[in-house]
mmCIF file of C-alpha atoms and ligand atoms in Angstrom:
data_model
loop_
_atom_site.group_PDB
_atom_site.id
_atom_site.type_symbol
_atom_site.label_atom_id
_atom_site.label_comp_id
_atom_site.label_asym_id
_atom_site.label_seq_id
_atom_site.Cartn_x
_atom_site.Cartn_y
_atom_site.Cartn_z
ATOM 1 C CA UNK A 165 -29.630 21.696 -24.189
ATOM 2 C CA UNK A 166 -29.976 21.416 -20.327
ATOM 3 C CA UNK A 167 -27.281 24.418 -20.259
ATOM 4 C CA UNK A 168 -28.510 26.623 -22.913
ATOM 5 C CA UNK A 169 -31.964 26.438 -20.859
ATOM 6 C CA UNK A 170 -30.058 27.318 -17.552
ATOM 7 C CA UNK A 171 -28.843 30.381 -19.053
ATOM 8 C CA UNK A 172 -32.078 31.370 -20.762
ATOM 9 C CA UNK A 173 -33.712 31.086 -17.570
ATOM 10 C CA UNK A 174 -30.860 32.814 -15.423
ATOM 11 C CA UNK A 175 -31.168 35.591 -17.972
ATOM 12 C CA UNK A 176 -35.370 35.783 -17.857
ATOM 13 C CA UNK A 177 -34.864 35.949 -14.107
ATOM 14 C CA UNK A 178 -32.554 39.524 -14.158
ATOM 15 C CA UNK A 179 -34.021 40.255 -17.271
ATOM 16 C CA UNK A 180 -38.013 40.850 -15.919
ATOM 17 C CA UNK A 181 -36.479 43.492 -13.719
ATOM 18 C CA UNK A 182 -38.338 46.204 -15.597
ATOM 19 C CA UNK A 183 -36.610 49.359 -14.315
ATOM 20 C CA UNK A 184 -39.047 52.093 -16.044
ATOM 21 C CA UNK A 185 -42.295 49.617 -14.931
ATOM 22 C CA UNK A 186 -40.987 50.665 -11.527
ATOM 23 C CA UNK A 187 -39.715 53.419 -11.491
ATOM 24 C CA UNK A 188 -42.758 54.565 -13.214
ATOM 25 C CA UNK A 189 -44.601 53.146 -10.509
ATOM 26 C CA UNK A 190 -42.771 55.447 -7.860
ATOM 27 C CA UNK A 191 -43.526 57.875 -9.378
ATOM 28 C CA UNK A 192 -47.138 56.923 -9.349
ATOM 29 C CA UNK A 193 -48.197 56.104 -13.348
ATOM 30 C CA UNK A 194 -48.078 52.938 -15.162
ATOM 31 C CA UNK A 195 -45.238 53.753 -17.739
ATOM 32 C CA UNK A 196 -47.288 51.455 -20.328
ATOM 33 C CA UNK A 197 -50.027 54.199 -20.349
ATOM 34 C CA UNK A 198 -47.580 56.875 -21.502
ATOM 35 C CA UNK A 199 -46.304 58.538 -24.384
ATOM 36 C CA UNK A 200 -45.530 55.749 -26.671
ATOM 37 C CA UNK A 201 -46.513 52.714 -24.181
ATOM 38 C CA UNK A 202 -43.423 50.936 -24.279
ATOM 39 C CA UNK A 203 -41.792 50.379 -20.690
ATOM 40 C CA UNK A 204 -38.440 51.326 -21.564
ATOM 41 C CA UNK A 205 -35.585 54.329 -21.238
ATOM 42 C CA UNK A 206 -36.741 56.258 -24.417
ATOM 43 C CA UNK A 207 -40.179 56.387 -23.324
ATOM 44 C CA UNK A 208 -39.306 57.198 -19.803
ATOM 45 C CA UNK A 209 -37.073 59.784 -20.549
ATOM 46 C CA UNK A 210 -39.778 61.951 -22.763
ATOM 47 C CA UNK A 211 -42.249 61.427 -19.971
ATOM 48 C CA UNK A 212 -40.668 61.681 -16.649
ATOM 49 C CA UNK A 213 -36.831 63.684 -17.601
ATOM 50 C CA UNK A 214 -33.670 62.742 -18.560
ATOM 51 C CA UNK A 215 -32.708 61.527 -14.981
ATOM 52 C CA UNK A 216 -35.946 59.203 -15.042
ATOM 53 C CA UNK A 217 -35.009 58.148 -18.581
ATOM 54 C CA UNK A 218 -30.587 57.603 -17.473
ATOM 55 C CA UNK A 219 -31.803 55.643 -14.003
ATOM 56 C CA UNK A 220 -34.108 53.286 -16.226
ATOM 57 C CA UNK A 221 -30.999 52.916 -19.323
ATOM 58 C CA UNK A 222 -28.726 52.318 -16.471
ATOM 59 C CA UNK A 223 -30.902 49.478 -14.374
ATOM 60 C CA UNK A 224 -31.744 48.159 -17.506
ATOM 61 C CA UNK A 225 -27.858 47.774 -18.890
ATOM 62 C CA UNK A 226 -27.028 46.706 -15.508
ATOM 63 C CA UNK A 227 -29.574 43.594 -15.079
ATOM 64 C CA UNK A 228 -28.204 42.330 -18.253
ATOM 65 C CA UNK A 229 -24.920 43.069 -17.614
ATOM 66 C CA UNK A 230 -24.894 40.688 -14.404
ATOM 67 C CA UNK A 231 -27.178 38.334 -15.861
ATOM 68 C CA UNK A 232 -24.297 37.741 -18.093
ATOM 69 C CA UNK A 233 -20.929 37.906 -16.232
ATOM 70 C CA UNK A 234 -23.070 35.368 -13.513
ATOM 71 C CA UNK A 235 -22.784 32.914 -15.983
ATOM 72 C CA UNK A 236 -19.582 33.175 -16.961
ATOM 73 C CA UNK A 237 -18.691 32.919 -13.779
ATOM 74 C CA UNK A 238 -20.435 30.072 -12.938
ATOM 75 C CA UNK A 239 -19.542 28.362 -16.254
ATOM 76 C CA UNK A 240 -16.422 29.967 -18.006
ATOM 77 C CA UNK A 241 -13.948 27.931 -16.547
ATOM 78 C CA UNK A 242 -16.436 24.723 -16.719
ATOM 79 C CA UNK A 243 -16.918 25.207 -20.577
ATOM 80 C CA UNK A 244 -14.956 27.748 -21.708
ATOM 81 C CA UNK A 245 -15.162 26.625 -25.402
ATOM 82 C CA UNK A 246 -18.851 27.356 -25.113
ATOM 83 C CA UNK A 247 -18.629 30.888 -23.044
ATOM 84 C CA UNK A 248 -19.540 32.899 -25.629
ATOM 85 C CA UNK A 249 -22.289 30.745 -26.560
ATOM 86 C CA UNK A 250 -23.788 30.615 -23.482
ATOM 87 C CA UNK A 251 -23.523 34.286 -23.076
ATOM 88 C CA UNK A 252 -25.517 34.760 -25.801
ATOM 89 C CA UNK A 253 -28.121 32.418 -24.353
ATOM 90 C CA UNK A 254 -28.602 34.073 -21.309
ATOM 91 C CA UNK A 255 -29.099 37.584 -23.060
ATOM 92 C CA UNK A 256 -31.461 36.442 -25.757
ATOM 93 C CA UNK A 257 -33.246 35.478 -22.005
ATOM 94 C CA UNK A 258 -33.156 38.652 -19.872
ATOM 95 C CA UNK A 259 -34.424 40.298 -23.781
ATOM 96 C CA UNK A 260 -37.204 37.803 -23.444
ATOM 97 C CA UNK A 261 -37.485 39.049 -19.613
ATOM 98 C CA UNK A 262 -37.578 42.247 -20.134
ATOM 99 C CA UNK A 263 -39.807 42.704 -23.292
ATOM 100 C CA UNK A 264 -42.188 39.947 -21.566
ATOM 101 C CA UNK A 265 -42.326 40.183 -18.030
ATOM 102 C CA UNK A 266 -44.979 37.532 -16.507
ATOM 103 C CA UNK A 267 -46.246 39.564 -13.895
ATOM 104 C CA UNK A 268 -46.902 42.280 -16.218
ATOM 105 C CA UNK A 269 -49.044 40.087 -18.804
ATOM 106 C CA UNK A 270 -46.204 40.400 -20.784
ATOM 107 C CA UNK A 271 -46.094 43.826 -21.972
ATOM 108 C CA UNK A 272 -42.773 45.120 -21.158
ATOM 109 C CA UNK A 273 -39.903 47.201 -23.311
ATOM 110 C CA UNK A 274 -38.425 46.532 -26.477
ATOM 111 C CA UNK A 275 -34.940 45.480 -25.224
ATOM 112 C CA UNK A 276 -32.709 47.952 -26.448
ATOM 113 C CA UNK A 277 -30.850 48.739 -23.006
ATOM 114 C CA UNK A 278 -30.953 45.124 -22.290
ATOM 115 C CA UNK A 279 -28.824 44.075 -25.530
ATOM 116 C CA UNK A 280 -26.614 47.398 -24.397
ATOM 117 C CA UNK A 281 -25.886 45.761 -21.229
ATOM 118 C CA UNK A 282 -25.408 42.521 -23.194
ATOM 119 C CA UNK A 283 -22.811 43.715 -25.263
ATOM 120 C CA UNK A 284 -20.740 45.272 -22.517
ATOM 121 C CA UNK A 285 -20.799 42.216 -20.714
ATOM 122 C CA UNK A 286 -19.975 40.151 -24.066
ATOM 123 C CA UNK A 287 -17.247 42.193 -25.935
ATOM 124 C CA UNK A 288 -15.308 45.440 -25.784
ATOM 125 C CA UNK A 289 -15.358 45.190 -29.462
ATOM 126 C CA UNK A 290 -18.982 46.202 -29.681
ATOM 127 C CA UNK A 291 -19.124 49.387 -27.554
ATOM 128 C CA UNK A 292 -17.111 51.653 -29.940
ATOM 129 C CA UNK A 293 -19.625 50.199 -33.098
ATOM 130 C CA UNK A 294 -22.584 51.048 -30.635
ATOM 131 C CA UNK A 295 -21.965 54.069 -29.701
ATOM 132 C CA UNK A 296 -20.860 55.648 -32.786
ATOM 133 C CA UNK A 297 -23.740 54.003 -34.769
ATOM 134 C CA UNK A 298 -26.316 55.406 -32.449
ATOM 135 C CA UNK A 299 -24.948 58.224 -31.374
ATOM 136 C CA UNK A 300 -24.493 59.369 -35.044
ATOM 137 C CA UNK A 301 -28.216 58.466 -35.919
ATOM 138 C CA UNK A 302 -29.859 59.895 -32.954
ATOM 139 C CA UNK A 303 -27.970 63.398 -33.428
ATOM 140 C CA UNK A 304 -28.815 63.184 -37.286
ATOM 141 C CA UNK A 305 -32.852 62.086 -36.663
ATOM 142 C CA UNK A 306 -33.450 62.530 -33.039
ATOM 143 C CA UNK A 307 -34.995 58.964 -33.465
ATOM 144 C CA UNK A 308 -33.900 56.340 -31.061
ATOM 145 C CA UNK A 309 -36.057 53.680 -32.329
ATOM 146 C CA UNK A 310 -33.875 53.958 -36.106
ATOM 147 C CA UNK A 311 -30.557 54.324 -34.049
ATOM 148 C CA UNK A 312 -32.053 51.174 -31.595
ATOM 149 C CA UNK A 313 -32.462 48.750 -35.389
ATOM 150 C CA UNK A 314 -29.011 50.166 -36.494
ATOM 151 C CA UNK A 315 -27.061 48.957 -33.745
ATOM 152 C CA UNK A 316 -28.608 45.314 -34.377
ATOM 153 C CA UNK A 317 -27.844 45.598 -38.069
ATOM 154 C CA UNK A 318 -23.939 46.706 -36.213
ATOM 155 C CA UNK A 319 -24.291 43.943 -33.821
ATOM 156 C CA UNK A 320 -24.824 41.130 -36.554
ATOM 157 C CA UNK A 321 -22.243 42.761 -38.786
ATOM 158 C CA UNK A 322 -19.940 42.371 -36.255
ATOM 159 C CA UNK A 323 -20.377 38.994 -34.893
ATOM 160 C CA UNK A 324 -20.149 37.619 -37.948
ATOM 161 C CA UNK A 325 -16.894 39.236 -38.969
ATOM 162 C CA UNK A 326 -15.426 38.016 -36.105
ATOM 163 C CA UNK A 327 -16.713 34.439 -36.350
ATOM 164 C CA UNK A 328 -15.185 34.486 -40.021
ATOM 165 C CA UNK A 329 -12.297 36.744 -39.550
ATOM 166 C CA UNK A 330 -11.413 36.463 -36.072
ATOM 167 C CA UNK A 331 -10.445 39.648 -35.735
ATOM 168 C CA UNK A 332 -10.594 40.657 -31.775
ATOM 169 C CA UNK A 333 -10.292 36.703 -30.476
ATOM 170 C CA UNK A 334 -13.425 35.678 -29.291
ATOM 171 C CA UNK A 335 -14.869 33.975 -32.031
ATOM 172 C CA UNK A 336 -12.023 31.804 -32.136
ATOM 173 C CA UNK A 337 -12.503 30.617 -28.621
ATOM 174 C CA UNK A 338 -16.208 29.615 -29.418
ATOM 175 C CA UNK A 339 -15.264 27.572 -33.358
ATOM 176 C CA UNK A 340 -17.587 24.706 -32.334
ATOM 177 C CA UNK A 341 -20.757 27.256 -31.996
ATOM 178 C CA UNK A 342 -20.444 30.062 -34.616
ATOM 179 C CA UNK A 343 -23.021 29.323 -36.400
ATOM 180 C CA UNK A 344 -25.514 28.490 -33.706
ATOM 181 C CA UNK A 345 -24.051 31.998 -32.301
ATOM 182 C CA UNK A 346 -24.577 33.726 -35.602
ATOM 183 C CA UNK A 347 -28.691 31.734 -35.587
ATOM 184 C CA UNK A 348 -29.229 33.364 -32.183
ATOM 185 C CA UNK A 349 -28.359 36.589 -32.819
ATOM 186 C CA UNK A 350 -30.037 36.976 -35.585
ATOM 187 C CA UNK A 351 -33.384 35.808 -33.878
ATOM 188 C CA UNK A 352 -32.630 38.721 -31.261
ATOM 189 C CA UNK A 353 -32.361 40.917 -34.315
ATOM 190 C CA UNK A 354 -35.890 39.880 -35.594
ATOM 191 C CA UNK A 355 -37.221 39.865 -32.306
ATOM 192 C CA UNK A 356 -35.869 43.655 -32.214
ATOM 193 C CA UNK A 357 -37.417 44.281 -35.405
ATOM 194 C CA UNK A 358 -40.884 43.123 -34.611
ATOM 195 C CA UNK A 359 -41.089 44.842 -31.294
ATOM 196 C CA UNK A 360 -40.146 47.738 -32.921
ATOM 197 C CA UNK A 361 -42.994 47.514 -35.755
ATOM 198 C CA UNK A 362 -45.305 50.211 -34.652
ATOM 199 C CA UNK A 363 -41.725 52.217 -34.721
ATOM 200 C CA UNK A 364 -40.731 51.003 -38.143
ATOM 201 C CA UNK A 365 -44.166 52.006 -39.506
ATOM 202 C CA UNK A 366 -43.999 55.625 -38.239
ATOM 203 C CA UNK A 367 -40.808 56.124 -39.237
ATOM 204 C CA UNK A 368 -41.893 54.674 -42.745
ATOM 205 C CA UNK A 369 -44.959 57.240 -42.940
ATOM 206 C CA UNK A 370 -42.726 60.545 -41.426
ATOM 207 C CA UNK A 371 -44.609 60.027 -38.108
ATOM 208 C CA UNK A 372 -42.108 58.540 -35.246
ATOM 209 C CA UNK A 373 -41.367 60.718 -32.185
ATOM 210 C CA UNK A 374 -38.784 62.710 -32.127
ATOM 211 C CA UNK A 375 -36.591 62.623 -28.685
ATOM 212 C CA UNK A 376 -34.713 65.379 -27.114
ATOM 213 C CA UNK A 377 -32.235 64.522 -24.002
ATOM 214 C CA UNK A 378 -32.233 68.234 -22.383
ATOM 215 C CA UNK A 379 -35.559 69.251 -24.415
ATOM 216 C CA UNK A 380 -39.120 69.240 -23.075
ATOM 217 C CA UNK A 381 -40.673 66.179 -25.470
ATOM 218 C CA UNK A 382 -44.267 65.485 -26.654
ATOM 219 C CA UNK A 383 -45.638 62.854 -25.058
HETATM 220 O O1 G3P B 143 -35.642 51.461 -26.826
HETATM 221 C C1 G3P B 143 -36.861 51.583 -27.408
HETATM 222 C C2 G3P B 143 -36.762 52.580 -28.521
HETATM 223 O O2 G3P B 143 -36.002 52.037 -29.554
HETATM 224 C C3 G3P B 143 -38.085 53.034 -29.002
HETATM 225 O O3 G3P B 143 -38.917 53.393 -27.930
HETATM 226 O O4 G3P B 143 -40.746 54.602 -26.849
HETATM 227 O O5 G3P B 143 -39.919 55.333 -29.092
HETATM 228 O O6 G3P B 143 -41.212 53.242 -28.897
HETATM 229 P P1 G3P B 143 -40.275 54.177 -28.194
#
């Protein structure tokens, strides 16, 4: 317990880095009173430009990202039945981090970066599901929220596959903690979900933004 806590705090600590609260802030405007509100790369890209909106996907990837090779480091060759396990942990943490920063009451983002970075930092197998999923989507709709809930449908999908199948070998090194694994991940997924309710809503009822990488968007 004492380690799953470690990591959930090592990951809150990179996590409430909130790259488009500051970047935002740089540029003068609290991100939050933008466009759709959320403090994340989608928003900041329709309301401060692509670069805005690729500096904030890239901080954001990257804080997870280290928040997650740190502790394997630190731990992998200490427990390195449980690596995968405590990866997990400390992502489900910099999620909580970023989508609740303290020192910004917590209103933060909606973790989609984050769990980007995440994956990177967990698996190779995820990336090609990821980007294909998404990329797909968002060319289809132009909606990155829909694209954002696919890849955690994906990201389940896949873990459990590879708990039961074994397929790319890291399931196999964590046997003792698949399910807790699969109960985690699928608490990021419904945490993903009900950030993204005012999303799920519009998209329901026709009325979710649309978002253009080289296009001028409404904000
Ligand atoms: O990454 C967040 C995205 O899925 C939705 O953002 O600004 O459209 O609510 P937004």
């Amino acid at each position: 317990v004492v380690l799953r806590l470690i990591c959930l705090v090592i990951g809150y600590a990179f996590g409430m880095i909130q790259t488009a609260y500051f970047y935002g802030k740089m540029k003068g405007i609290d991100i939050r009173k933008h466009g759709s509100g959320n403090a994340g790369t989608t928003n900041t890209l329709r309301v401060l430009g692509p670069k805005a909106g690729f500096t904030v996907l890239f901080g954001d990837m990257l804080k997870c990202a280290i928040a997650v090779w740190l502790v394997g480091w630190i731990f992998g060759s200490m427990y390195p039945e449980h690596l995968y396990l405590l990866k997990i942990y400390t992502a489900f943490g910099a999620i909580l981090g970023h989508d609740f920063p303290f020192y910004m009451n917590f209103k933060g983002g909606k973790g989609i970066a984050a769990t980007c970075g995440f994956v990177i930092a967990f698996h190779w197998s995820f990336i090609p599901m990821f980007l294909i999923v998404f990329l797909v989507l968002f060319n289809i709709t132009h909606y990155v929220s829909l694209g954002s809930l696919a890849i955690y449908v994906g990201f389940i999908a896949l873990l459990v596959i590879e708990g039961q199948l074994g397929l790319f070998g890291f399931a196999d090194m964590a046997t003792p903690d698949k399910i807790e694994m699969y109960i985690v991940a699928i608490v990021m997924t419904v945490l993903a979900f009900y950030r993204h309710r005012s999303n799920i809503v519009k998209l329901i009822k026709g009325e979710e933004r649309k978002t253009y990488i080289f296009k001028k968007n409404k904000v």
